[in-house]
Structures are given as structure tokens and as C-alpha cells.
GROMACS .gro file of N, CA and C in nm:
model
  501
    1UNK      N    1  -1.195  -3.321  -4.605
    1UNK     CA    2  -1.247  -3.186  -4.649
    1UNK      C    3  -1.368  -3.174  -4.541
    2UNK      N    4  -1.425  -3.256  -4.473
    2UNK     CA    5  -1.518  -3.251  -4.386
    2UNK      C    6  -1.555  -3.114  -4.304
    3UNK      N    7  -1.472  -3.088  -4.211
    3UNK     CA    8  -1.508  -2.957  -4.146
    3UNK      C    9  -1.471  -2.838  -4.224
    4UNK      N   10  -1.397  -2.839  -4.333
    4UNK     CA   11  -1.377  -2.732  -4.406
    4UNK      C   12  -1.496  -2.700  -4.493
    5UNK      N   13  -1.585  -2.783  -4.527
    5UNK     CA   14  -1.680  -2.758  -4.603
    5UNK      C   15  -1.797  -2.652  -4.561
    6UNK      N   16  -1.809  -2.648  -4.430
    6UNK     CA   17  -1.905  -2.552  -4.384
    6UNK      C   18  -1.852  -2.417  -4.396
    7UNK      N   19  -1.712  -2.392  -4.389
    7UNK     CA   20  -1.648  -2.270  -4.405
    7UNK      C   21  -1.607  -2.246  -4.543
    8UNK      N   22  -1.614  -2.320  -4.631
    8UNK     CA   23  -1.589  -2.307  -4.771
    8UNK      C   24  -1.683  -2.311  -4.875
    9UNK      N   25  -1.815  -2.339  -4.847
    9UNK     CA   26  -1.898  -2.348  -4.952
    9UNK      C   27  -1.908  -2.242  -5.043
   10UNK      N   28  -1.912  -2.130  -4.963
   10UNK     CA   29  -1.909  -2.001  -5.048
   10UNK      C   30  -1.777  -1.988  -5.156
   11UNK      N   31  -1.665  -2.023  -5.103
   11UNK     CA   32  -1.547  -2.024  -5.171
   11UNK      C   33  -1.543  -2.109  -5.273
   12UNK      N   34  -1.606  -2.232  -5.251
   12UNK     CA   35  -1.611  -2.333  -5.369
   12UNK      C   36  -1.707  -2.303  -5.472
   13UNK      N   37  -1.825  -2.248  -5.432
   13UNK     CA   38  -1.920  -2.183  -5.528
   13UNK      C   39  -1.847  -2.070  -5.619
   14UNK      N   40  -1.783  -1.972  -5.548
   14UNK     CA   41  -1.720  -1.871  -5.626
   14UNK      C   42  -1.602  -1.914  -5.736
   15UNK      N   43  -1.526  -2.030  -5.689
   15UNK     CA   44  -1.421  -2.080  -5.767
   15UNK      C   45  -1.468  -2.142  -5.882
   16UNK      N   46  -1.606  -2.202  -5.875
   16UNK     CA   47  -1.673  -2.269  -5.982
   16UNK      C   48  -1.764  -2.180  -6.069
   17UNK      N   49  -1.768  -2.044  -6.023
   17UNK     CA   50  -1.854  -1.954  -6.081
   17UNK      C   51  -2.001  -1.975  -6.067
   18UNK      N   52  -2.024  -2.026  -5.953
   18UNK     CA   53  -2.184  -2.056  -5.916
   18UNK      C   54  -2.246  -1.947  -5.835
   19UNK      N   55  -2.366  -1.894  -5.878
   19UNK     CA   56  -2.431  -1.803  -5.788
   19UNK      C   57  -2.567  -1.882  -5.764
   20UNK      N   58  -2.613  -1.857  -5.654
   20UNK     CA   59  -2.746  -1.923  -5.618
   20UNK      C   60  -2.857  -1.871  -5.689
   21UNK      N   61  -2.928  -1.961  -5.750
   21UNK     CA   62  -3.047  -1.916  -5.818
   21UNK      C   63  -3.184  -1.919  -5.752
   22UNK      N   64  -3.233  -1.811  -5.739
   22UNK     CA   65  -3.369  -1.769  -5.674
   22UNK      C   66  -3.465  -1.877  -5.717
   23UNK      N   67  -3.476  -1.878  -5.866
   23UNK     CA   68  -3.579  -1.964  -5.931
   23UNK      C   69  -3.569  -2.100  -5.887
   24UNK      N   70  -3.456  -2.162  -5.831
   24UNK     CA   71  -3.462  -2.289  -5.795
   24UNK      C   72  -3.472  -2.304  -5.643
   25UNK      N   73  -3.491  -2.177  -5.587
   25UNK     CA   74  -3.510  -2.183  -5.427
   25UNK      C   75  -3.381  -2.232  -5.352
   26UNK      N   76  -3.270  -2.210  -5.424
   26UNK     CA   77  -3.153  -2.261  -5.355
   26UNK      C   78  -3.113  -2.193  -5.233
   27UNK      N   79  -3.098  -2.263  -5.124
   27UNK     CA   80  -3.056  -2.211  -4.986
   27UNK      C   81  -2.982  -2.332  -4.928
   28UNK      N   82  -2.833  -2.319  -4.919
   28UNK     CA   83  -2.758  -2.423  -4.873
   28UNK      C   84  -2.735  -2.420  -4.714
   29UNK      N   85  -2.739  -2.541  -4.656
   29UNK     CA   86  -2.707  -2.557  -4.521
   29UNK      C   87  -2.546  -2.559  -4.511
   30UNK      N   88  -2.492  -2.494  -4.410
   30UNK     CA   89  -2.356  -2.512  -4.368
   30UNK      C   90  -2.316  -2.547  -4.248
   31UNK      N   91  -2.414  -2.527  -4.140
   31UNK     CA   92  -2.374  -2.531  -4.005
   31UNK      C   93  -2.361  -2.678  -3.968
   32UNK      N   94  -2.250  -2.737  -3.937
   32UNK     CA   95  -2.228  -2.877  -3.918
   32UNK      C   96  -2.298  -2.932  -3.794
   33UNK      N   97  -2.342  -2.852  -3.692
   33UNK     CA   98  -2.437  -2.884  -3.592
   33UNK      C   99  -2.566  -2.920  -3.659
   34UNK      N  100  -2.608  -2.838  -3.738
   34UNK     CA  101  -2.745  -2.884  -3.791
   34UNK      C  102  -2.745  -2.995  -3.896
   35UNK      N  103  -2.643  -2.992  -3.972
   35UNK     CA  104  -2.634  -3.109  -4.054
   35UNK      C  105  -2.623  -3.239  -3.978
   36UNK      N  106  -2.537  -3.238  -3.875
   36UNK     CA  107  -2.536  -3.365  -3.793
   36UNK      C  108  -2.668  -3.402  -3.726
   37UNK      N  109  -2.745  -3.292  -3.688
   37UNK     CA  110  -2.875  -3.325  -3.632
   37UNK      C  111  -2.982  -3.379  -3.735
   38UNK      N  112  -2.964  -3.329  -3.855
   38UNK     CA  113  -3.053  -3.388  -3.969
   38UNK      C  114  -3.008  -3.539  -3.975
   39UNK      N  115  -2.897  -3.580  -4.008
   39UNK     CA  116  -2.850  -3.709  -4.003
   39UNK      C  117  -2.906  -3.784  -3.892
   40UNK      N  118  -2.876  -3.741  -3.781
   40UNK     CA  119  -2.927  -3.793  -3.652
   40UNK      C  120  -3.095  -3.833  -3.658
   41UNK      N  121  -3.160  -3.728  -3.698
   41UNK     CA  122  -3.297  -3.732  -3.693
   41UNK      C  123  -3.348  -3.841  -3.782
   42UNK      N  124  -3.262  -3.864  -3.884
   42UNK     CA  125  -3.304  -3.975  -3.990
   42UNK      C  126  -3.250  -4.112  -3.929
   43UNK      N  127  -3.183  -4.114  -3.839
   43UNK     CA  128  -3.130  -4.228  -3.777
   43UNK      C  129  -3.062  -4.318  -3.893
   44UNK      N  130  -2.974  -4.241  -3.957
   44UNK     CA  131  -2.894  -4.306  -4.085
   44UNK      C  132  -2.803  -4.400  -4.009
   45UNK      N  133  -2.806  -4.525  -4.072
   45UNK     CA  134  -2.720  -4.648  -4.019
   45UNK      C  135  -2.633  -4.688  -4.138
   46UNK      N  136  -2.531  -4.778  -4.101
   46UNK     CA  137  -2.436  -4.820  -4.204
   46UNK      C  138  -2.507  -4.915  -4.312
   47UNK      N  139  -2.616  -4.946  -4.299
   47UNK     CA  140  -2.692  -5.038  -4.383
   47UNK      C  141  -2.783  -4.970  -4.475
   48UNK      N  142  -2.809  -4.848  -4.446
   48UNK     CA  143  -2.918  -4.763  -4.511
   48UNK      C  144  -2.870  -4.710  -4.655
   49UNK      N  145  -2.990  -4.706  -4.742
   49UNK     CA  146  -2.974  -4.638  -4.868
   49UNK      C  147  -3.051  -4.500  -4.840
   50UNK      N  148  -2.992  -4.394  -4.869
   50UNK     CA  149  -3.046  -4.258  -4.852
   50UNK      C  150  -3.061  -4.188  -4.997
   51UNK      N  151  -3.179  -4.146  -5.012
   51UNK     CA  152  -3.199  -4.053  -5.136
   51UNK      C  153  -3.208  -3.914  -5.092
   52UNK      N  154  -3.111  -3.832  -5.142
   52UNK     CA  155  -3.108  -3.686  -5.102
   52UNK      C  156  -3.153  -3.624  -5.227
   53UNK      N  157  -3.257  -3.533  -5.208
   53UNK     CA  158  -3.316  -3.454  -5.312
   53UNK      C  159  -3.257  -3.301  -5.300
   54UNK      N  160  -3.182  -3.257  -5.407
   54UNK     CA  161  -3.140  -3.140  -5.413
   54UNK      C  162  -2.999  -3.144  -5.334
   55UNK      N  163  -2.901  -3.190  -5.373
   55UNK     CA  164  -2.761  -3.214  -5.331
   55UNK      C  165  -2.688  -3.089  -5.303
   56UNK      N  166  -2.728  -2.984  -5.378
   56UNK     CA  167  -2.663  -2.852  -5.366
   56UNK      C  168  -2.520  -2.855  -5.372
   57UNK      N  169  -2.447  -2.798  -5.290
   57UNK     CA  170  -2.291  -2.802  -5.258
   57UNK      C  171  -2.260  -2.918  -5.192
   58UNK      N  172  -2.322  -3.016  -5.149
   58UNK     CA  173  -2.282  -3.133  -5.096
   58UNK      C  174  -2.259  -3.140  -4.922
   59UNK      N  175  -2.316  -3.019  -4.881
   59UNK     CA  176  -2.285  -3.008  -4.731
   59UNK      C  177  -2.363  -3.127  -4.639
   60UNK      N  178  -2.476  -3.151  -4.696
   60UNK     CA  179  -2.554  -3.261  -4.635
   60UNK      C  180  -2.513  -3.396  -4.691
   61UNK      N  181  -2.489  -3.401  -4.811
   61UNK     CA  182  -2.453  -3.524  -4.886
   61UNK      C  183  -2.334  -3.594  -4.816
   62UNK      N  184  -2.227  -3.527  -4.784
   62UNK     CA  185  -2.116  -3.584  -4.730
   62UNK      C  186  -2.143  -3.638  -4.592
   63UNK      N  187  -2.208  -3.582  -4.483
   63UNK     CA  188  -2.230  -3.650  -4.353
   63UNK      C  189  -2.326  -3.774  -4.379
   64UNK      N  190  -2.421  -3.756  -4.479
   64UNK     CA  191  -2.511  -3.886  -4.501
   64UNK      C  192  -2.417  -3.994  -4.565
   65UNK      N  193  -2.338  -3.976  -4.652
   65UNK     CA  194  -2.251  -4.075  -4.710
   65UNK      C  195  -2.155  -4.134  -4.595
   66UNK      N  196  -2.115  -4.050  -4.495
   66UNK     CA  197  -2.010  -4.108  -4.406
   66UNK      C  198  -2.106  -4.204  -4.309
   67UNK      N  199  -2.241  -4.185  -4.315
   67UNK     CA  200  -2.327  -4.265  -4.218
   67UNK      C  201  -2.382  -4.376  -4.289
   68UNK      N  202  -2.409  -4.376  -4.410
   68UNK     CA  203  -2.498  -4.470  -4.481
   68UNK      C  204  -2.410  -4.568  -4.573
   69UNK      N  205  -2.483  -4.667  -4.596
   69UNK     CA  206  -2.402  -4.758  -4.720
   69UNK      C  207  -2.414  -4.699  -4.842
   70UNK      N  208  -2.518  -4.627  -4.866
   70UNK     CA  209  -2.515  -4.570  -5.017
   70UNK      C  210  -2.603  -4.450  -5.000
   71UNK      N  211  -2.570  -4.344  -5.094
   71UNK     CA  212  -2.642  -4.214  -5.099
   71UNK      C  213  -2.685  -4.197  -5.236
   72UNK      N  214  -2.796  -4.165  -5.272
   72UNK     CA  215  -2.835  -4.120  -5.416
   72UNK      C  216  -2.852  -3.983  -5.407
   73UNK      N  217  -2.772  -3.889  -5.464
   73UNK     CA  218  -2.791  -3.748  -5.445
   73UNK      C  219  -2.826  -3.698  -5.571
   74UNK      N  220  -2.947  -3.634  -5.596
   74UNK     CA  221  -2.999  -3.584  -5.717
   74UNK      C  222  -2.994  -3.427  -5.701
   75UNK      N  223  -2.943  -3.369  -5.819
   75UNK     CA  224  -2.932  -3.230  -5.809
   75UNK      C  225  -2.966  -3.190  -5.964
   76UNK      N  226  -3.054  -3.077  -5.972
   76UNK     CA  227  -3.113  -3.031  -6.087
   76UNK      C  228  -3.021  -2.934  -6.150
   77UNK      N  229  -2.941  -2.859  -6.079
   77UNK     CA  230  -2.851  -2.759  -6.119
   77UNK      C  231  -2.717  -2.815  -6.162
   78UNK      N  232  -2.699  -2.830  -6.299
   78UNK     CA  233  -2.573  -2.878  -6.358
   78UNK      C  234  -2.455  -2.799  -6.314
   79UNK      N  235  -2.469  -2.662  -6.289
   79UNK     CA  236  -2.356  -2.597  -6.254
   79UNK      C  237  -2.289  -2.631  -6.113
   80UNK      N  238  -2.369  -2.709  -6.035
   80UNK     CA  239  -2.323  -2.756  -5.892
   80UNK      C  240  -2.262  -2.892  -5.917
   81UNK      N  241  -2.251  -2.957  -6.031
   81UNK     CA  242  -2.170  -3.089  -6.029
   81UNK      C  243  -2.028  -3.078  -6.008
   82UNK      N  244  -1.964  -2.980  -6.061
   82UNK     CA  245  -1.815  -2.978  -6.036
   82UNK      C  246  -1.790  -2.952  -5.884
   83UNK      N  247  -1.878  -2.868  -5.815
   83UNK     CA  248  -1.861  -2.844  -5.670
   83UNK      C  249  -1.906  -2.969  -5.600
   84UNK      N  250  -1.995  -3.043  -5.629
   84UNK     CA  251  -2.022  -3.182  -5.572
   84UNK      C  252  -1.919  -3.277  -5.582
   85UNK      N  253  -1.878  -3.290  -5.706
   85UNK     CA  254  -1.753  -3.384  -5.718
   85UNK      C  255  -1.635  -3.351  -5.634
   86UNK      N  256  -1.603  -3.228  -5.603
   86UNK     CA  257  -1.501  -3.186  -5.530
   86UNK      C  258  -1.520  -3.213  -5.380
   87UNK      N  259  -1.644  -3.186  -5.337
   87UNK     CA  260  -1.672  -3.200  -5.214
   87UNK      C  261  -1.688  -3.358  -5.176
   88UNK      N  262  -1.741  -3.435  -5.266
   88UNK     CA  263  -1.755  -3.571  -5.254
   88UNK      C  264  -1.649  -3.669  -5.271
   89UNK      N  265  -1.541  -3.606  -5.322
   89UNK     CA  266  -1.427  -3.688  -5.368
   89UNK      C  267  -1.382  -3.791  -5.261
   90UNK      N  268  -1.364  -3.917  -5.315
   90UNK     CA  269  -1.319  -4.019  -5.231
   90UNK      C  270  -1.443  -4.094  -5.166
   91UNK      N  271  -1.544  -4.044  -5.179
   91UNK     CA  272  -1.676  -4.123  -5.127
   91UNK      C  273  -1.738  -4.206  -5.234
   92UNK      N  274  -1.706  -4.326  -5.238
   92UNK     CA  275  -1.730  -4.422  -5.332
   92UNK      C  276  -1.886  -4.464  -5.334
   93UNK      N  277  -1.946  -4.437  -5.215
   93UNK     CA  278  -2.084  -4.480  -5.189
   93UNK      C  279  -2.178  -4.383  -5.219
   94UNK      N  280  -2.155  -4.266  -5.278
   94UNK     CA  281  -2.233  -4.173  -5.340
   94UNK      C  282  -2.257  -4.182  -5.494
   95UNK      N  283  -2.378  -4.203  -5.522
   95UNK     CA  284  -2.427  -4.182  -5.661
   95UNK      C  285  -2.505  -4.059  -5.707
   96UNK      N  286  -2.413  -3.973  -5.785
   96UNK     CA  287  -2.476  -3.855  -5.803
   96UNK      C  288  -2.545  -3.852  -5.937
   97UNK      N  289  -2.674  -3.790  -5.933
   97UNK     CA  290  -2.750  -3.796  -6.054
   97UNK      C  291  -2.810  -3.656  -6.085
   98UNK      N  292  -2.773  -3.602  -6.210
   98UNK     CA  293  -2.817  -3.472  -6.251
   98UNK      C  294  -2.950  -3.479  -6.325
   99UNK      N  295  -3.053  -3.409  -6.257
   99UNK     CA  296  -3.176  -3.410  -6.333
   99UNK      C  297  -3.296  -3.361  -6.215
  100UNK      N  298  -3.396  -3.338  -6.269
  100UNK     CA  299  -3.506  -3.308  -6.205
  100UNK      C  300  -3.584  -3.428  -6.128
  101UNK      N  301  -3.592  -3.421  -5.989
  101UNK     CA  302  -3.640  -3.541  -5.926
  101UNK      C  303  -3.791  -3.570  -5.971
  102UNK      N  304  -3.876  -3.459  -5.993
  102UNK     CA  305  -4.007  -3.482  -6.036
  102UNK      C  306  -4.010  -3.540  -6.174
  103UNK      N  307  -3.925  -3.541  -6.254
  103UNK     CA  308  -3.927  -3.592  -6.400
  103UNK      C  309  -3.856  -3.730  -6.397
  104UNK      N  310  -3.816  -3.799  -6.286
  104UNK     CA  311  -3.750  -3.915  -6.303
  104UNK      C  312  -3.843  -4.025  -6.246
  105UNK      N  313  -3.805  -4.154  -6.296
  105UNK     CA  314  -3.868  -4.273  -6.257
  105UNK      C  315  -3.801  -4.302  -6.126
  106UNK      N  316  -3.865  -4.285  -6.011
  106UNK     CA  317  -3.804  -4.322  -5.875
  106UNK      C  318  -3.754  -4.459  -5.885
  107UNK      N  319  -3.816  -4.569  -5.917
  107UNK     CA  320  -3.790  -4.696  -5.917
  107UNK      C  321  -3.651  -4.720  -5.983
  108UNK      N  322  -3.651  -4.669  -6.113
  108UNK     CA  323  -3.517  -4.679  -6.208
  108UNK      C  324  -3.416  -4.607  -6.139
  109UNK      N  325  -3.444  -4.509  -6.074
  109UNK     CA  326  -3.315  -4.404  -6.037
  109UNK      C  327  -3.248  -4.477  -5.917
  110UNK      N  328  -3.346  -4.551  -5.829
  110UNK     CA  329  -3.306  -4.625  -5.706
  110UNK      C  330  -3.228  -4.751  -5.737
  111UNK      N  331  -3.282  -4.818  -5.863
  111UNK     CA  332  -3.221  -4.945  -5.901
  111UNK      C  333  -3.080  -4.916  -5.957
  112UNK      N  334  -3.077  -4.798  -6.042
  112UNK     CA  335  -2.953  -4.756  -6.101
  112UNK      C  336  -2.854  -4.747  -5.984
  113UNK      N  337  -2.890  -4.692  -5.870
  113UNK     CA  338  -2.786  -4.673  -5.759
  113UNK      C  339  -2.757  -4.788  -5.688
  114UNK      N  340  -2.827  -4.902  -5.716
  114UNK     CA  341  -2.788  -5.036  -5.654
  114UNK      C  342  -2.895  -5.092  -5.551
  115UNK      N  343  -3.006  -5.023  -5.551
  115UNK     CA  344  -3.109  -5.055  -5.450
  115UNK      C  345  -3.201  -5.155  -5.512
  116UNK      N  346  -3.213  -5.286  -5.424
  116UNK     CA  347  -3.288  -5.383  -5.506
  116UNK      C  348  -3.447  -5.352  -5.490
  117UNK      N  349  -3.518  -5.398  -5.571
  117UNK     CA  350  -3.661  -5.366  -5.572
  117UNK      C  351  -3.733  -5.402  -5.452
  118UNK      N  352  -3.806  -5.322  -5.390
  118UNK     CA  353  -3.870  -5.348  -5.277
  118UNK      C  354  -3.790  -5.331  -5.133
  119UNK      N  355  -3.663  -5.310  -5.151
  119UNK     CA  356  -3.575  -5.269  -5.045
  119UNK      C  357  -3.619  -5.132  -4.984
  120UNK      N  358  -3.601  -5.124  -4.862
  120UNK     CA  359  -3.633  -4.991  -4.798
  120UNK      C  360  -3.524  -4.885  -4.805
  121UNK      N  361  -3.560  -4.756  -4.813
  121UNK     CA  362  -3.480  -4.647  -4.838
  121UNK      C  363  -3.524  -4.536  -4.761
  122UNK      N  364  -3.443  -4.441  -4.736
  122UNK     CA  365  -3.486  -4.314  -4.659
  122UNK      C  366  -3.459  -4.196  -4.740
  123UNK      N  367  -3.549  -4.100  -4.727
  123UNK     CA  368  -3.512  -3.967  -4.804
  123UNK      C  369  -3.482  -3.862  -4.712
  124UNK      N  370  -3.378  -3.784  -4.705
  124UNK     CA  371  -3.320  -3.697  -4.638
  124UNK      C  372  -3.305  -3.579  -4.725
  125UNK      N  373  -3.350  -3.459  -4.710
  125UNK     CA  374  -3.334  -3.341  -4.803
  125UNK      C  375  -3.378  -3.219  -4.751
  126UNK      N  376  -3.313  -3.112  -4.812
  126UNK     CA  377  -3.341  -2.976  -4.775
  126UNK      C  378  -3.404  -2.944  -4.899
  127UNK      N  379  -3.537  -2.912  -4.918
  127UNK     CA  380  -3.603  -2.909  -5.017
  127UNK      C  381  -3.653  -2.755  -5.045
  128UNK      N  382  -3.650  -2.706  -5.170
  128UNK     CA  383  -3.708  -2.573  -5.206
  128UNK      C  384  -3.864  -2.575  -5.164
  129UNK      N  385  -3.903  -2.457  -5.111
  129UNK     CA  386  -4.044  -2.449  -5.068
  129UNK      C  387  -4.140  -2.462  -5.175
  130UNK      N  388  -4.106  -2.422  -5.298
  130UNK     CA  389  -4.194  -2.418  -5.422
  130UNK      C  390  -4.230  -2.563  -5.479
  131UNK      N  391  -4.151  -2.643  -5.412
  131UNK     CA  392  -4.172  -2.786  -5.482
  131UNK      C  393  -4.190  -2.892  -5.371
  132UNK      N  394  -4.221  -2.825  -5.248
  132UNK     CA  395  -4.250  -2.928  -5.138
  132UNK      C  396  -4.373  -3.011  -5.152
  133UNK      N  397  -4.481  -2.943  -5.205
  133UNK     CA  398  -4.599  -3.045  -5.219
  133UNK      C  399  -4.593  -3.145  -5.335
  134UNK      N  400  -4.541  -3.103  -5.456
  134UNK     CA  401  -4.505  -3.195  -5.546
  134UNK      C  402  -4.420  -3.313  -5.506
  135UNK      N  403  -4.320  -3.275  -5.441
  135UNK     CA  404  -4.216  -3.392  -5.400
  135UNK      C  405  -4.279  -3.480  -5.304
  136UNK      N  406  -4.357  -3.430  -5.207
  136UNK     CA  407  -4.423  -3.521  -5.099
  136UNK      C  408  -4.524  -3.599  -5.167
  137UNK      N  409  -4.592  -3.553  -5.266
  137UNK     CA  410  -4.694  -3.631  -5.347
  137UNK      C  411  -4.611  -3.737  -5.408
  138UNK      N  412  -4.523  -3.703  -5.490
  138UNK     CA  413  -4.433  -3.800  -5.567
  138UNK      C  414  -4.394  -3.924  -5.474
  139UNK      N  415  -4.335  -3.885  -5.350
  139UNK     CA  416  -4.280  -3.989  -5.282
  139UNK      C  417  -4.382  -4.072  -5.210
  140UNK      N  418  -4.480  -4.006  -5.157
  140UNK     CA  419  -4.596  -4.079  -5.094
  140UNK      C  420  -4.666  -4.164  -5.183
  141UNK      N  421  -4.687  -4.130  -5.308
  141UNK     CA  422  -4.756  -4.210  -5.408
  141UNK      C  423  -4.672  -4.308  -5.482
  142UNK      N  424  -4.555  -4.305  -5.461
  142UNK     CA  425  -4.456  -4.392  -5.536
  142UNK      C  426  -4.486  -4.539  -5.521
  143UNK      N  427  -4.470  -4.635  -5.609
  143UNK     CA  428  -4.490  -4.764  -5.598
  143UNK      C  429  -4.402  -4.820  -5.481
  144UNK      N  430  -4.281  -4.764  -5.452
  144UNK     CA  431  -4.204  -4.804  -5.361
  144UNK      C  432  -4.173  -4.687  -5.271
  145UNK      N  433  -4.264  -4.636  -5.181
  145UNK     CA  434  -4.241  -4.526  -5.094
  145UNK      C  435  -4.130  -4.542  -5.003
  146UNK      N  436  -4.077  -4.429  -4.966
  146UNK     CA  437  -3.951  -4.452  -4.863
  146UNK      C  438  -4.023  -4.496  -4.731
  147UNK      N  439  -3.911  -4.553  -4.659
  147UNK     CA  440  -3.942  -4.601  -4.526
  147UNK      C  441  -3.943  -4.477  -4.417
  148UNK      N  442  -3.870  -4.377  -4.463
  148UNK     CA  443  -3.874  -4.261  -4.362
  148UNK      C  444  -3.840  -4.132  -4.452
  149UNK      N  445  -3.909  -4.007  -4.420
  149UNK     CA  446  -3.886  -3.879  -4.465
  149UNK      C  447  -3.831  -3.797  -4.375
  150UNK      N  448  -3.713  -3.735  -4.384
  150UNK     CA  449  -3.667  -3.622  -4.307
  150UNK      C  450  -3.638  -3.514  -4.398
  151UNK      N  451  -3.717  -3.393  -4.383
  151UNK     CA  452  -3.717  -3.289  -4.484
  151UNK      C  453  -3.686  -3.166  -4.396
  152UNK      N  454  -3.612  -3.088  -4.459
  152UNK     CA  455  -3.600  -2.949  -4.406
  152UNK      C  456  -3.697  -2.867  -4.500
  153UNK      N  457  -3.780  -2.783  -4.446
  153UNK     CA  458  -3.871  -2.711  -4.526
  153UNK      C  459  -3.873  -2.546  -4.480
  154UNK      N  460  -3.917  -2.471  -4.561
  154UNK     CA  461  -3.946  -2.328  -4.507
  154UNK      C  462  -4.048  -2.334  -4.394
  155UNK      N  463  -4.023  -2.242  -4.308
  155UNK     CA  464  -4.105  -2.246  -4.189
  155UNK      C  465  -4.236  -2.224  -4.219
  156UNK      N  466  -4.287  -2.134  -4.312
  156UNK     CA  467  -4.434  -2.130  -4.343
  156UNK      C  468  -4.489  -2.270  -4.412
  157UNK      N  469  -4.409  -2.330  -4.469
  157UNK     CA  470  -4.448  -2.454  -4.526
  157UNK      C  471  -4.482  -2.557  -4.406
  158UNK      N  472  -4.379  -2.566  -4.309
  158UNK     CA  473  -4.400  -2.654  -4.189
  158UNK      C  474  -4.512  -2.619  -4.112
  159UNK      N  475  -4.560  -2.474  -4.102
  159UNK     CA  476  -4.678  -2.432  -4.041
  159UNK      C  477  -4.789  -2.497  -4.115
  160UNK      N  478  -4.796  -2.474  -4.244
  160UNK     CA  479  -4.920  -2.524  -4.323
  160UNK      C  480  -4.936  -2.683  -4.309
  161UNK      N  481  -4.829  -2.752  -4.306
  161UNK     CA  482  -4.825  -2.902  -4.317
  161UNK      C  483  -4.869  -2.946  -4.174
  162UNK      N  484  -4.844  -2.856  -4.058
  162UNK     CA  485  -4.887  -2.895  -3.928
  162UNK      C  486  -5.022  -2.857  -3.891
  163UNK      N  487  -5.085  -2.761  -3.962
  163UNK     CA  488  -5.198  -2.709  -3.936
  163UNK      C  489  -5.330  -2.804  -3.954
  164UNK      N  490  -5.435  -2.762  -3.865
  164UNK     CA  491  -5.539  -2.850  -3.881
  164UNK      C  492  -5.620  -2.841  -3.994
  165UNK      N  493  -5.716  -2.918  -4.003
  165UNK     CA  494  -5.810  -2.899  -4.125
  165UNK      C  495  -5.882  -2.755  -4.127
  166UNK      N  496  -5.898  -2.712  -4.247
  166UNK     CA  497  -5.974  -2.572  -4.245
  166UNK      C  498  -5.897  -2.447  -4.179
  167UNK      N  499  -5.786  -2.449  -4.186
  167UNK     CA  500  -5.719  -2.337  -4.101
  167UNK      C  501  -5.635  -2.264  -4.206
   0.00000   0.00000   0.00000
């Protein structure tokens, strides 16, 4: 289903009766060139565990799963679970979790996906702008912070993160 995903995300969403929710800041990536660039930027290897926050329709989850040992994909919108199951069918290394990442115990979540305490993991995600700061805070202050963060964020958020003090 790999190459077909980028062409059929809209179709899958329609089949399952899913419309994007502005309130969740939903914006799905579909271009395989950009998806592969994100995976490459994270340097995902066959021994890696990757936490994906906001799995959406699975367009990033699938290439992550093809590169990593294990992917923990967290999605808040339960309407997307059937879409994710269809897109990720046959990928036994994906652990799908339905819930709000900000309300989860990160250590327990990672352990449930098979990550040993203290083992490194990477976070790769296309996160909504309105929860960028809380997610960054949660991850950076976690008892077991990620070894690497690769996040796509709204342009204005990236500008603010890169700005100097008092700008």
C-alpha cells in the first residue's frame, strides 16, 4: 500500500467518514519525498524505537515502521483508528495507542510498546501548532527524555523557536 497512501489519504478518510478537525490542528502529510526526508533527518535505523505523536492517517507512520525496529504511534482522534489500521496492516512492529499524549505517562507508554527502561528512543512527529510548547516541555522534562526529536511544526512556531531572546 506504500506508494498508494500519498494518493489515497483523502479517499481513505472519505471511506471512513473522517473530516479533518480544525480544533485538533489536523494537517496530514502526503508527499512521499517529504515523508522520506523526515525519516532520513531522524536517521531512523533498524534498531530504533520511534515515538510518533499524532499518527493521523499513517502516512508518516508507515515509512517510520519500514525503517525502525518499533514504532509507538499515538493518535488522539479515535475516528482515525480504522484508517490507521488499514494503512498499517501487515506492519507488526507498530504499536498503536489511542489517547492524548499530554495525558499519558510516557514511561508506561514506552514500556507497553516494549521499550526497556532507560533505553533510547526517538520522537518523530508532525505536531499541531497549538500543542507544540506543551509537547516540547513534556518530552524535555520527562524522566526518560528522547535521544532525538524531529518535529515538523508550523512555520511561525519554527520562527519563534529559532528567535533570539527578547525578540
